[in-house]
mmCIF file of C-alpha atoms and ligand atoms in Angstrom:
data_model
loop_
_atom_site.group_PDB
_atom_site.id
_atom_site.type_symbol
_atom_site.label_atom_id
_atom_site.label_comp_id
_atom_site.label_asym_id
_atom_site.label_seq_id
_atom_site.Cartn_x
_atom_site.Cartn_y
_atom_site.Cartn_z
ATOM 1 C CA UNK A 1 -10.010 -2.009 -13.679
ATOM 2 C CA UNK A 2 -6.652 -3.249 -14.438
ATOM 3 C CA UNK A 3 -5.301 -6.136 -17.062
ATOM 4 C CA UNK A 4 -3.853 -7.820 -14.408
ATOM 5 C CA UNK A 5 -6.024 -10.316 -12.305
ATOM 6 C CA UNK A 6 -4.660 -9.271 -8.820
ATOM 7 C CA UNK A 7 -4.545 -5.740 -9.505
ATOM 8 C CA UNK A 8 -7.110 -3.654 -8.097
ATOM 9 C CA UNK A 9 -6.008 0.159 -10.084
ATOM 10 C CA UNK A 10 -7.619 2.960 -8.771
ATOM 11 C CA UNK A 11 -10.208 4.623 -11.815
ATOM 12 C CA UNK A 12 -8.106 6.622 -13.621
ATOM 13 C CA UNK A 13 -10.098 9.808 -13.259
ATOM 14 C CA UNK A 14 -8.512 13.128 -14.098
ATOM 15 C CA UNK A 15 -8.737 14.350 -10.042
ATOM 16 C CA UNK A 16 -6.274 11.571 -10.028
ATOM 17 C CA UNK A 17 -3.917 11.898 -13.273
ATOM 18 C CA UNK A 18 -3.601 15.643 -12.122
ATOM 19 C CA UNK A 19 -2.441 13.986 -8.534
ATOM 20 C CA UNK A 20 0.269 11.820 -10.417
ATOM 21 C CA UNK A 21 1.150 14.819 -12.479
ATOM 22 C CA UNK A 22 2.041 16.618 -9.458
ATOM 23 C CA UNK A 23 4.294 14.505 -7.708
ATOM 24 C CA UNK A 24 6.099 12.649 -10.899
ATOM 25 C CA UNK A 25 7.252 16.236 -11.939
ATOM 26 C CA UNK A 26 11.210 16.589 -10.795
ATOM 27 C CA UNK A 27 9.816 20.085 -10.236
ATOM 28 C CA UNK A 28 7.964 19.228 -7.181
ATOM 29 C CA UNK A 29 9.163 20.701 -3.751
ATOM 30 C CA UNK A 30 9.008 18.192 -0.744
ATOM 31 C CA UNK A 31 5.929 20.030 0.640
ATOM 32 C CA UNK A 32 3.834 19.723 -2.216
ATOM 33 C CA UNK A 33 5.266 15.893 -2.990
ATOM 34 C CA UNK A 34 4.162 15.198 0.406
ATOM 35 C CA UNK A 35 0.518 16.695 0.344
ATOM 36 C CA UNK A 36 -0.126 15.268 -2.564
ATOM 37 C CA UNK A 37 1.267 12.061 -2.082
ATOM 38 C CA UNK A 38 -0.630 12.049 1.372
ATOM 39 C CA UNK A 39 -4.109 12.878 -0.838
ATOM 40 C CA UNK A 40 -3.374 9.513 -3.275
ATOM 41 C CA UNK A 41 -1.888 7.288 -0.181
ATOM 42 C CA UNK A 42 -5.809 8.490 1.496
ATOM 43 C CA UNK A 43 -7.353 6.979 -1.833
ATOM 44 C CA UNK A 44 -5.686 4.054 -2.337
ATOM 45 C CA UNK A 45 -6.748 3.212 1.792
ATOM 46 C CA UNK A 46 -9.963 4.077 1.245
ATOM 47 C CA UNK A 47 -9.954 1.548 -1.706
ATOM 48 C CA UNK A 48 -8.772 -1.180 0.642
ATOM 49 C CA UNK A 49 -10.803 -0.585 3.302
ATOM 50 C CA UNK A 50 -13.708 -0.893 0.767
ATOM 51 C CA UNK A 51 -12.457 -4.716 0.223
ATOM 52 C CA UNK A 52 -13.430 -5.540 3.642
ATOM 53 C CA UNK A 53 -16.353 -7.453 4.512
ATOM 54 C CA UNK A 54 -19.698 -6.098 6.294
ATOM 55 C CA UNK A 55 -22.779 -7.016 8.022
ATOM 56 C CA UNK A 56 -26.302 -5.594 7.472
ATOM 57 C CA UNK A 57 -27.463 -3.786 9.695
ATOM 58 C CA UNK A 58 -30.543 -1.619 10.765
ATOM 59 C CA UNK A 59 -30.243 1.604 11.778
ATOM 60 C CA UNK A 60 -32.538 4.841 12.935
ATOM 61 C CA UNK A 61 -31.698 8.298 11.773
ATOM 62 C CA UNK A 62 -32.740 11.405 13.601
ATOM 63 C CA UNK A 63 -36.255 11.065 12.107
ATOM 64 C CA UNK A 64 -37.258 8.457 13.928
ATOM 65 C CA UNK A 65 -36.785 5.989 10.829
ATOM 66 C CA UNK A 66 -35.087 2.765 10.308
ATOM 67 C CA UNK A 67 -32.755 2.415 7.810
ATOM 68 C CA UNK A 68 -31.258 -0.416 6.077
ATOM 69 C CA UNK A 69 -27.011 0.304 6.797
ATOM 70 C CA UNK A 70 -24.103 -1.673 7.201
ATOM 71 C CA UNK A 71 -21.746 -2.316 9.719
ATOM 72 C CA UNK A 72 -17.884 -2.677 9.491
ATOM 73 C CA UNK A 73 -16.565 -6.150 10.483
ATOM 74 C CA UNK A 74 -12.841 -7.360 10.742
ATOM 75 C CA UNK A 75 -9.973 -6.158 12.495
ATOM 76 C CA UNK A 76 -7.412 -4.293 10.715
ATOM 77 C CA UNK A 77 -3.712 -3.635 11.208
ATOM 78 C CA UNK A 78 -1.345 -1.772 8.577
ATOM 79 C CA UNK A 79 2.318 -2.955 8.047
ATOM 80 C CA UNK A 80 5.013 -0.783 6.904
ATOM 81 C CA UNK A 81 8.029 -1.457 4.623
ATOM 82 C CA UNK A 82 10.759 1.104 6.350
ATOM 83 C CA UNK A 83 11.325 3.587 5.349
ATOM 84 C CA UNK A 84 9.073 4.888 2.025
ATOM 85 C CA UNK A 85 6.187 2.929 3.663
ATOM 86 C CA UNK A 86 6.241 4.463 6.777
ATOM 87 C CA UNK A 87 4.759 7.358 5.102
ATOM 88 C CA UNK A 88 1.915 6.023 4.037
ATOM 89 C CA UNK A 89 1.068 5.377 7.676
ATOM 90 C CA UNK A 90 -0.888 8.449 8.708
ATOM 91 C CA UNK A 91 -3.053 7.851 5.489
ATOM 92 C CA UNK A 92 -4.513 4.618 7.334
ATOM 93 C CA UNK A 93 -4.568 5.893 10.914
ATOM 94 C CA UNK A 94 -6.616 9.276 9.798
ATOM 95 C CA UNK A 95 -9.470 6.810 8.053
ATOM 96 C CA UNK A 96 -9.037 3.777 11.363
ATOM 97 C CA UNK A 97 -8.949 5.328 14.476
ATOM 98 C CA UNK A 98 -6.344 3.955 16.834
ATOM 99 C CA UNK A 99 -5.123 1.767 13.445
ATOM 100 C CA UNK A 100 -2.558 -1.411 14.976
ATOM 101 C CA UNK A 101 0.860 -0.564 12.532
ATOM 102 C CA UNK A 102 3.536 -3.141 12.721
ATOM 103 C CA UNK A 103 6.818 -2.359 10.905
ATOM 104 C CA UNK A 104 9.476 -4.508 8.647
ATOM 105 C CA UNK A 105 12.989 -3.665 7.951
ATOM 106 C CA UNK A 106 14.310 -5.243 4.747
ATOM 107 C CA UNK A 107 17.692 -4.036 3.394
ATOM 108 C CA UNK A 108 19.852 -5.563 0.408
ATOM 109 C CA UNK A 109 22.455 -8.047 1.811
ATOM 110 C CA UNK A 110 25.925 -6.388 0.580
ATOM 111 C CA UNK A 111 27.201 -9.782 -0.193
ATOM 112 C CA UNK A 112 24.340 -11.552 -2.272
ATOM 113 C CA UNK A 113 22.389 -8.551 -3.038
ATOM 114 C CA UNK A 114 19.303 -10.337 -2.320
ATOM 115 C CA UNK A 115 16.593 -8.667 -0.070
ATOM 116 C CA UNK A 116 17.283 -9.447 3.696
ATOM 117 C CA UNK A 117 15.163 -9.101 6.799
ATOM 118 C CA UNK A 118 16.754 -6.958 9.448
ATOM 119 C CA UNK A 119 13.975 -6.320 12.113
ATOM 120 C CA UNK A 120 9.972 -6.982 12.331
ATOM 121 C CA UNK A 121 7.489 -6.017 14.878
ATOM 122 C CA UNK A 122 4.133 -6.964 14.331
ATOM 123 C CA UNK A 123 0.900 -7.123 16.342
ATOM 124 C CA UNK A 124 1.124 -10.291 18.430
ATOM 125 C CA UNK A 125 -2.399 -11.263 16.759
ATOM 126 C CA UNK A 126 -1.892 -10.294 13.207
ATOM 127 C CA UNK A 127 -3.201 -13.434 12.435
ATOM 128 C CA UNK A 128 -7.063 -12.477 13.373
ATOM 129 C CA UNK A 129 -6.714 -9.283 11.483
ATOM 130 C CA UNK A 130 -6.756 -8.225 7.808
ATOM 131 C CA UNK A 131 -3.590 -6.822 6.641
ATOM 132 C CA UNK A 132 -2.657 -3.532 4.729
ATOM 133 C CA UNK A 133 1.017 -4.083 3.824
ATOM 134 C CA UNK A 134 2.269 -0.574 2.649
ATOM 135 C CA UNK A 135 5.558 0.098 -0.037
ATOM 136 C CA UNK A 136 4.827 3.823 -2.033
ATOM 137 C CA UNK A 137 6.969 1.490 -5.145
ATOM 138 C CA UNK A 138 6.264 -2.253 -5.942
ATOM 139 C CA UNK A 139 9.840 -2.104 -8.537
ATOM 140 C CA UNK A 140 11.309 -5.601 -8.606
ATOM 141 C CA UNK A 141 8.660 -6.773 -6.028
ATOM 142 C CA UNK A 142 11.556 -8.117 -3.792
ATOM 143 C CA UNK A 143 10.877 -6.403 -0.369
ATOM 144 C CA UNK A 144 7.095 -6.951 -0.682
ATOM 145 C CA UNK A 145 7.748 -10.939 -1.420
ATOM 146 C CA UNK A 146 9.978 -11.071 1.498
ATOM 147 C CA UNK A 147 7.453 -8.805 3.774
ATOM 148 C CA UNK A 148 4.913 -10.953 2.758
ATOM 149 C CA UNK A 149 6.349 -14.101 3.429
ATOM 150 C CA UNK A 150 7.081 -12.857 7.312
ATOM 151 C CA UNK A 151 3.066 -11.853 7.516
ATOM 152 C CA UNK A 152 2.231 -14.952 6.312
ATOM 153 C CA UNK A 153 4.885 -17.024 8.740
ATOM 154 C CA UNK A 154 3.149 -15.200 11.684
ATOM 155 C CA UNK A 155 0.002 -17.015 10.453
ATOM 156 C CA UNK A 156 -2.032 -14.483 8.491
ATOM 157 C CA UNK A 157 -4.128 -15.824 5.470
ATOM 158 C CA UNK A 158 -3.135 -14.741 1.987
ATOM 159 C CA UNK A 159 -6.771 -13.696 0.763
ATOM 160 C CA UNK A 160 -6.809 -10.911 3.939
ATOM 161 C CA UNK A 161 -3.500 -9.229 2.777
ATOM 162 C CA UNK A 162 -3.643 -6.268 0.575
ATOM 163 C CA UNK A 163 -0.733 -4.814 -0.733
ATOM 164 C CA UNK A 164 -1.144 -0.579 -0.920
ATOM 165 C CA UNK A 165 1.138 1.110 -3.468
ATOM 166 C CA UNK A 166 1.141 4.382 -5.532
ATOM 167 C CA UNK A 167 2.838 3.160 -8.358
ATOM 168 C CA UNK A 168 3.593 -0.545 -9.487
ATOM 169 C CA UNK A 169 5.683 -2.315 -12.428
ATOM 170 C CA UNK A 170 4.546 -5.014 -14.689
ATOM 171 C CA UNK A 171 7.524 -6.861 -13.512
ATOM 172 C CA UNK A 172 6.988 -6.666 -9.786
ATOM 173 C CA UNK A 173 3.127 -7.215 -10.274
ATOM 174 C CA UNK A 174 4.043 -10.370 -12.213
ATOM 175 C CA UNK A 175 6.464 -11.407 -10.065
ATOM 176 C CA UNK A 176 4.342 -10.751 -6.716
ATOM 177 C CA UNK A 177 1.437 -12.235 -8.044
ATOM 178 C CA UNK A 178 3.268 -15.653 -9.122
ATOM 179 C CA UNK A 179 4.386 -16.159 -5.791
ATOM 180 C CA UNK A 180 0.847 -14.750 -3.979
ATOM 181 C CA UNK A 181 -1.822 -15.438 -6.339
ATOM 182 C CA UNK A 182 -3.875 -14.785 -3.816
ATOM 183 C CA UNK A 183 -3.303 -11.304 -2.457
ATOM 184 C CA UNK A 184 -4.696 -8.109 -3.845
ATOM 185 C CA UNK A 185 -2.632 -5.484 -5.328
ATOM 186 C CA UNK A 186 -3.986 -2.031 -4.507
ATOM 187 C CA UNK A 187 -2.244 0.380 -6.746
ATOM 188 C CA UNK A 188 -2.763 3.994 -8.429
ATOM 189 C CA UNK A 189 -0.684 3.954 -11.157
ATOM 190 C CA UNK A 190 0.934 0.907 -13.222
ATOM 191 C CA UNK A 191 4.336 2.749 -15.599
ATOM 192 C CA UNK A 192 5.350 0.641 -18.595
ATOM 193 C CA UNK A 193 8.377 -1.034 -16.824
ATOM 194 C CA UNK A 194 11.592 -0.999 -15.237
ATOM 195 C CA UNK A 195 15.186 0.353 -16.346
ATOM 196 C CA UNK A 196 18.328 -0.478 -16.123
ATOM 197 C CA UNK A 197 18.693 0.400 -12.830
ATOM 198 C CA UNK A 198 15.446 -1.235 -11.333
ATOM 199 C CA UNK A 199 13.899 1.646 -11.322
ATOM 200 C CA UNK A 200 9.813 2.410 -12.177
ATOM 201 C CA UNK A 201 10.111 4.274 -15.738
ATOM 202 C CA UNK A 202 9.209 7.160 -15.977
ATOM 203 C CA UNK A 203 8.511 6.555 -12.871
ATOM 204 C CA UNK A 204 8.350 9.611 -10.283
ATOM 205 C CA UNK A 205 12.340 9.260 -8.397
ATOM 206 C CA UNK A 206 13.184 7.566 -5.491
ATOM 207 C CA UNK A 207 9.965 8.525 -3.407
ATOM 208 C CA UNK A 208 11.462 7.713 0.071
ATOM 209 C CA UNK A 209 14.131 10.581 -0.417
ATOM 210 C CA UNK A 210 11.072 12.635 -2.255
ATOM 211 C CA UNK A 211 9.055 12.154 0.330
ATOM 212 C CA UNK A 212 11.692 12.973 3.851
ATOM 213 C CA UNK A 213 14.441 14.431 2.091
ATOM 214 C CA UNK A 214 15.029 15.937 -0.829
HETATM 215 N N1 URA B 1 11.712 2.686 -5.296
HETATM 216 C C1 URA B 1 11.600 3.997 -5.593
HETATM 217 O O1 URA B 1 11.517 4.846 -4.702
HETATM 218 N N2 URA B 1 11.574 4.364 -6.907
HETATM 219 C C2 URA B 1 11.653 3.464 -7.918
HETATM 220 O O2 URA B 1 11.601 3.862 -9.085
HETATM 221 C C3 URA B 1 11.772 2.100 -7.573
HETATM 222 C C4 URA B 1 11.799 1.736 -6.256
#
């Protein structure tokens, strides 16, 4: 449960605060920040994937007996914010076998320092398929409302985005959520705001260096 109406927070369960503890600490190595980064990003897909719609179905178990399942519907594809969100890649291709992933490069412009698209390349039928856009840090919210404005140019519907992210600020949730009242947030953690600098606070660091550099 979350206080905001398009948020969709992961239950804040001590399995998870003890996650969050790990990699917010500045005394995290890269190894550890990345394994257990890896174990929230395979949460937070898991809670998306649970969003999706299904079918009845019947099934029959070794035993000879039927029993009353469910069967997957929808097609999927996940698209990445380069760089931070390419790591939250392998997250969605180890629970979707042979997962679609269609990437977006958005960089500030030096003159306006406004968000700017500098490359896409997205499944040529996106538009059938529910969408897992994934950013590690919704900050200002300006990538991800740029991002999402390309998915939904390419034709894809609003209610089948969901927007994956291990941390989130009120001010980009607000933000993203006035423009895209429609789209699900899927976060694990939402900090009290942003600083000076735009950055999450606390916060955890810049997780795109945490996570391949640093
Ligand atoms: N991106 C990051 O990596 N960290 C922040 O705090 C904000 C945006």
């Amino acid at each position: 449960m979350s206080e905001y109406p398009n948020v969709l927070l992961l239950p804040q369960t001590n399995q998870l605060r003890g996650l969050y503890s790990i990699i917010r600490s500045k005394e995290t190595h890269r190894s550890d920040f990345v394994f257990y980064s890896d174990r929230i990003i395979r949460l937070l897909v898991e809670k998306g994937l649970d969003q999706l719609p299904v079918e009845e179905k019947k099934i029959v178990t070794p035993l000879g007996v039927e029993h009353d399942g469910v069967e997957f519907l929808g097609k999927i594809c996940g698209v990445s914010i380069v760089r931070a969100g390419e790591s939250m890649e392998q997250g969605l291709r180890d629970c979707c076998r042979s997962v679609r992933i269609g990437k977006i490069l958005i960089q500030r412009d030096e003159e306006t320092a406004l968000p700017k698209l500098f490359y896409e390349k997205l499944p040529d039928d996106i538009a059938d398929r529910y969408v897992f856009l994934l950013d590690p840090m919704l900050a200002t919210g300006g990538s991800a409302m740029l991002a999402t404005e390309v998915l939904i140019k390419r034709g894809v519907k609003p209610e089948r985005i969901f927007f994956l992210n291990l941390l989130a600020a009120p001010e980009g949730i607000e933000a993203y959520h006035a423009k895209f009242p429609q789209i699900k947030i899927i976060t694990g953690g939402i900090d009290p705001k942003l600083d000076d600098k735009k950055r999450i606070y606390p916060g955890l660091g810049d997780f795109g260096d945490r996570y391949y550099c640093i």
